[in-house]
Tab-separated table of C-alpha atoms in Angstrom:
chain	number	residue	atom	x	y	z
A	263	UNK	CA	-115.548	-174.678	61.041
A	264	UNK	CA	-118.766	-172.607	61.753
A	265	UNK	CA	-118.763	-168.854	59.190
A	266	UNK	CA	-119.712	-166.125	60.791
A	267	UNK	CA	-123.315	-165.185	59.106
A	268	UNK	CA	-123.404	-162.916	56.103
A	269	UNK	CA	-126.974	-161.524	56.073
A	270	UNK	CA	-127.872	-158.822	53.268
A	271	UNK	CA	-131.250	-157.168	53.565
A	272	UNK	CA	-133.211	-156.276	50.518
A	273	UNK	CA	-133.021	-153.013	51.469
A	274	UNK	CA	-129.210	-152.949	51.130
A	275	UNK	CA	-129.612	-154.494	47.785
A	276	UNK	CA	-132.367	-152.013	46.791
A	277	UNK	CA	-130.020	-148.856	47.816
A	278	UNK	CA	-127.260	-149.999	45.475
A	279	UNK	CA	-124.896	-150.206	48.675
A	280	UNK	CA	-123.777	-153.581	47.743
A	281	UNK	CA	-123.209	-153.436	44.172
A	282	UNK	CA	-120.361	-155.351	43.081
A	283	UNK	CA	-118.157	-158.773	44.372
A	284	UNK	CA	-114.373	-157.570	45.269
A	285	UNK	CA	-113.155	-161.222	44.124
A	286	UNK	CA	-109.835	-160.152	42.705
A	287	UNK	CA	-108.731	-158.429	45.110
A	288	UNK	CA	-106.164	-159.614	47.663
A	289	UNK	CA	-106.356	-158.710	51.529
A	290	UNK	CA	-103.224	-158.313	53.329
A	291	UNK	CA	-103.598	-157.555	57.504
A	292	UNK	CA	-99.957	-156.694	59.299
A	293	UNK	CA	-99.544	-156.738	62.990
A	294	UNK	CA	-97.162	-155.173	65.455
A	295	UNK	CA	-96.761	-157.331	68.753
A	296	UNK	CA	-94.290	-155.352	70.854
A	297	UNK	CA	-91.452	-157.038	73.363
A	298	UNK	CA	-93.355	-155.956	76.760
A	299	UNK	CA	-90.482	-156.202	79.278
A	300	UNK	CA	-92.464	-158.412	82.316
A	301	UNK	CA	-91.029	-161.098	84.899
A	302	UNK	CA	-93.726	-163.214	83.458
A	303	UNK	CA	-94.373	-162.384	79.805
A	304	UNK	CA	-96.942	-165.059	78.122
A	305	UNK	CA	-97.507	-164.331	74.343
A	306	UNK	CA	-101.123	-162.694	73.299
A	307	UNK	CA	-104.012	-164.695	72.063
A	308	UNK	CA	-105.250	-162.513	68.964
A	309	UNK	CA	-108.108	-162.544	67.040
A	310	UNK	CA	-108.425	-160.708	63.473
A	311	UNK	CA	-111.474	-160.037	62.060
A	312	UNK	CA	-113.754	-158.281	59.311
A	313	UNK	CA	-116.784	-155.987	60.143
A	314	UNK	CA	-119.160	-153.603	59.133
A	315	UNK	CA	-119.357	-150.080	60.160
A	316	UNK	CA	-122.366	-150.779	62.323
A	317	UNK	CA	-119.923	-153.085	64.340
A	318	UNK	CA	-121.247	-156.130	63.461
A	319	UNK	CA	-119.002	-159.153	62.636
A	320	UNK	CA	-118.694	-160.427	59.121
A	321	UNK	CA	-115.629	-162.742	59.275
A	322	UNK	CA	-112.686	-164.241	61.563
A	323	UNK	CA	-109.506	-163.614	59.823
A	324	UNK	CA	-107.088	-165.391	62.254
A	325	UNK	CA	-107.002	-166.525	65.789
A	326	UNK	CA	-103.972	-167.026	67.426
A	327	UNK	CA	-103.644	-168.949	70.870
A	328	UNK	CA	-101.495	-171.868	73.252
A	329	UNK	CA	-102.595	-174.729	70.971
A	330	UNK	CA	-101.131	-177.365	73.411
A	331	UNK	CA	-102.158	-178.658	76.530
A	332	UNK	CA	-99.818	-177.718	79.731
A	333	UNK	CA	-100.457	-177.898	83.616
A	334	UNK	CA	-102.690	-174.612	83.390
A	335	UNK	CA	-105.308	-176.074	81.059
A	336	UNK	CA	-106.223	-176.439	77.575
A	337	UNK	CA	-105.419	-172.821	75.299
A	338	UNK	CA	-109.048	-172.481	74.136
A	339	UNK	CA	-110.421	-172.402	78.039
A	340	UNK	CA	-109.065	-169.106	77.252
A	341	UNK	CA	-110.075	-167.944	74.141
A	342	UNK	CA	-112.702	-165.531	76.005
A	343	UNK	CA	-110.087	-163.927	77.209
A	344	UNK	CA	-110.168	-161.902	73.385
A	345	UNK	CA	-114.159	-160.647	74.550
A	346	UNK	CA	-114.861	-158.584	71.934
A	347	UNK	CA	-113.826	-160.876	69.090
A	348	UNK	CA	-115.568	-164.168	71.442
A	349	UNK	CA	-119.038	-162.051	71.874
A	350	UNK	CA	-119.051	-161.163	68.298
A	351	UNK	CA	-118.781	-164.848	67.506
A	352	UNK	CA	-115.467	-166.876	68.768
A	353	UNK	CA	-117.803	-167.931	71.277
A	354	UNK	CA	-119.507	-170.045	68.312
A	355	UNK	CA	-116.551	-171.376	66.792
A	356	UNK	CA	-115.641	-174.758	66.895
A	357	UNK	CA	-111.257	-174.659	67.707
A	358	UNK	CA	-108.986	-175.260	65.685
A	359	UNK	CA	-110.438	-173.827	62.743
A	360	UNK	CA	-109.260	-175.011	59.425
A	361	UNK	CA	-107.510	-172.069	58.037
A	362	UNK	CA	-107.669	-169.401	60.399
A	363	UNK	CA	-106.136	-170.717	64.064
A	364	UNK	CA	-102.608	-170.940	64.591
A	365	UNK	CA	-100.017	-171.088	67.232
A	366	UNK	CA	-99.520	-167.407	69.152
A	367	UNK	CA	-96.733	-165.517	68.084
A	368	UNK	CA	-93.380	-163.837	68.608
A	369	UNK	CA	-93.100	-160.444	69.291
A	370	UNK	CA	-92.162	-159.059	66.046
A	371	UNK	CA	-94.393	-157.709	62.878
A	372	UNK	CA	-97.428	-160.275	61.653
A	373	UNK	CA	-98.537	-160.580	58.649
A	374	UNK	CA	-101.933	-162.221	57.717
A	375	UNK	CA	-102.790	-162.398	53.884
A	376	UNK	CA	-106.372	-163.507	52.685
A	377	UNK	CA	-106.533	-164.118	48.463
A	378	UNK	CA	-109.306	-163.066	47.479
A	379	UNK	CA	-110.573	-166.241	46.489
A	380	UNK	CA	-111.586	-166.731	50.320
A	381	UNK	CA	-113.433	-163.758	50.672
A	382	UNK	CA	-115.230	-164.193	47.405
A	383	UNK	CA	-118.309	-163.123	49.360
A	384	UNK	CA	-117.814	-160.112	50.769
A	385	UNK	CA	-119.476	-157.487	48.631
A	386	UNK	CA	-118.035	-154.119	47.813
A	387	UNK	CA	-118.169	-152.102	50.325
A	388	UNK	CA	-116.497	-150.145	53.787
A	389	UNK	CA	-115.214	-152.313	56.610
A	390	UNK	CA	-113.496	-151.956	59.469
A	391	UNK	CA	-110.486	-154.868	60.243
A	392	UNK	CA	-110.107	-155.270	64.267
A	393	UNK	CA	-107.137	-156.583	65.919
A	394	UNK	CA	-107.529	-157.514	69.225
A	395	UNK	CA	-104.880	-158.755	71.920
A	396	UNK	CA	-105.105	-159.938	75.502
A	397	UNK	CA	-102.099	-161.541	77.104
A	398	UNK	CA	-102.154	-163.520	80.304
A	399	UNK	CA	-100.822	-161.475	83.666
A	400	UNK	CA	-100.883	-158.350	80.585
A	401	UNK	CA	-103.134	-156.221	79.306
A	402	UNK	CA	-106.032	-156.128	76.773
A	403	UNK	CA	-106.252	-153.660	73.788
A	404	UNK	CA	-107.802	-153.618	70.224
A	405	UNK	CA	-107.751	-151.961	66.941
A	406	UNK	CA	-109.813	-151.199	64.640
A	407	UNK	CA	-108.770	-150.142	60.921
A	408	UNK	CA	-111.124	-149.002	58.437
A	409	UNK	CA	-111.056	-150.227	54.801
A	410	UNK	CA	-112.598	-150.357	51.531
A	411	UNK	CA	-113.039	-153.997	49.904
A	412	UNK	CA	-113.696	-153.256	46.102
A	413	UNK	CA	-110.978	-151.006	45.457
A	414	UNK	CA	-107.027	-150.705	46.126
A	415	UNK	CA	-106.298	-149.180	49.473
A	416	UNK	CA	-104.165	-148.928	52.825
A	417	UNK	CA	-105.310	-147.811	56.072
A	418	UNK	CA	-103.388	-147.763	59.569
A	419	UNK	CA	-103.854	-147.308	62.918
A	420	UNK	CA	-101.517	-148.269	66.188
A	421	UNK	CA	-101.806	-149.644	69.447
A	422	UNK	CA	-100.848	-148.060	72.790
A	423	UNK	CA	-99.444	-151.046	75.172
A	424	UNK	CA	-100.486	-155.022	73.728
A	425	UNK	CA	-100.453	-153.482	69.920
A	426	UNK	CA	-98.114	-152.027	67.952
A	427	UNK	CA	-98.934	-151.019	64.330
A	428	UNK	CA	-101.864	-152.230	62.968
A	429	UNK	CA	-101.833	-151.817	58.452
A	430	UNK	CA	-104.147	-153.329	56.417
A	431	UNK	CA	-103.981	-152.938	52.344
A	432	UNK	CA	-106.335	-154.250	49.556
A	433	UNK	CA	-104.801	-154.704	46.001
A	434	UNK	CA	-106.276	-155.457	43.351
């Protein structure tokens, strides 16, 4: 499993902007997938991830895509289908990945919960969590929810066609 790079300037450091470690706290992401009445409906790959509020990526929550081979191919040939999570680093990932690939999923409401253990790292700070969806023969939409890590929260946003109801909530 290749990490996303954490890089933290001294000037960050300096400024105070990163101050504190949010290891107690708890990060729970939940997804809407809606039915999407089609002929030939495939499931969405989905990618969840953590960045900063300049955009950049910080750390790949969950991927979710056809983890078995069939007549069309291999899943991952199509992981770069998801091109905003795969230029911001899928592309650099080695699949599966220990802890945060998994099988697509059902229409319904997804949940995704990281302990805070995992993301030990990640200073204090404000974040954005992006969901993004592409289905084969479908469409392609993301999300992105801003969040603080350091501090109890919720924030929500919601999709128009591939994404429902995106929530995200820190406890502490």
């Amino acid at each position: 499993m290749k990490l996303l790079p954490l890089a933290l300037t001294t000037a960050t450091l300096a400024t105070g902007l990163v101050a504190t470690s949010a290891s107690a706290a708890d990060l729970s992401v939940s997804v809407e997938l809606p039915r999407i009445n089609s002929a030939s409906y495939h499931r969405p790959y989905v990618a969840i991830w953590i960045e900063r509020q300049d955009q950049t990526a910080v750390r790949t929550l969950a991927v979710w895509y056809q983890q078995t081979r069939n007549n069309e191919g291999d899943g991952k040939d199509w992981l770069k289908d998801i091109r905003t999570w795969w230029r911001k680093g899928g592309r650099a990932m080695t699949m599966p990945a220990d802890g945060i690939s998994g099988a697509t999923r059902a229409p319904g409401r997804q949940t995704v919960t990281m302990p805070g253990a995992r993301l030990s790292g990640l200073p204090a700070g404000q974040y954005n969590i992006v969901v993004e969806a592409a289905r084969e023969l479908g469409g392609r939409e993301s999300v992105r929810v801003p969040f603080r890590w350091g501090a109890a929260n919720t924030g929500s946003a919601r999709g128009a066609t591939e994404l429902g109801a995106v929530s995200v909530t820190v406890t502490r």
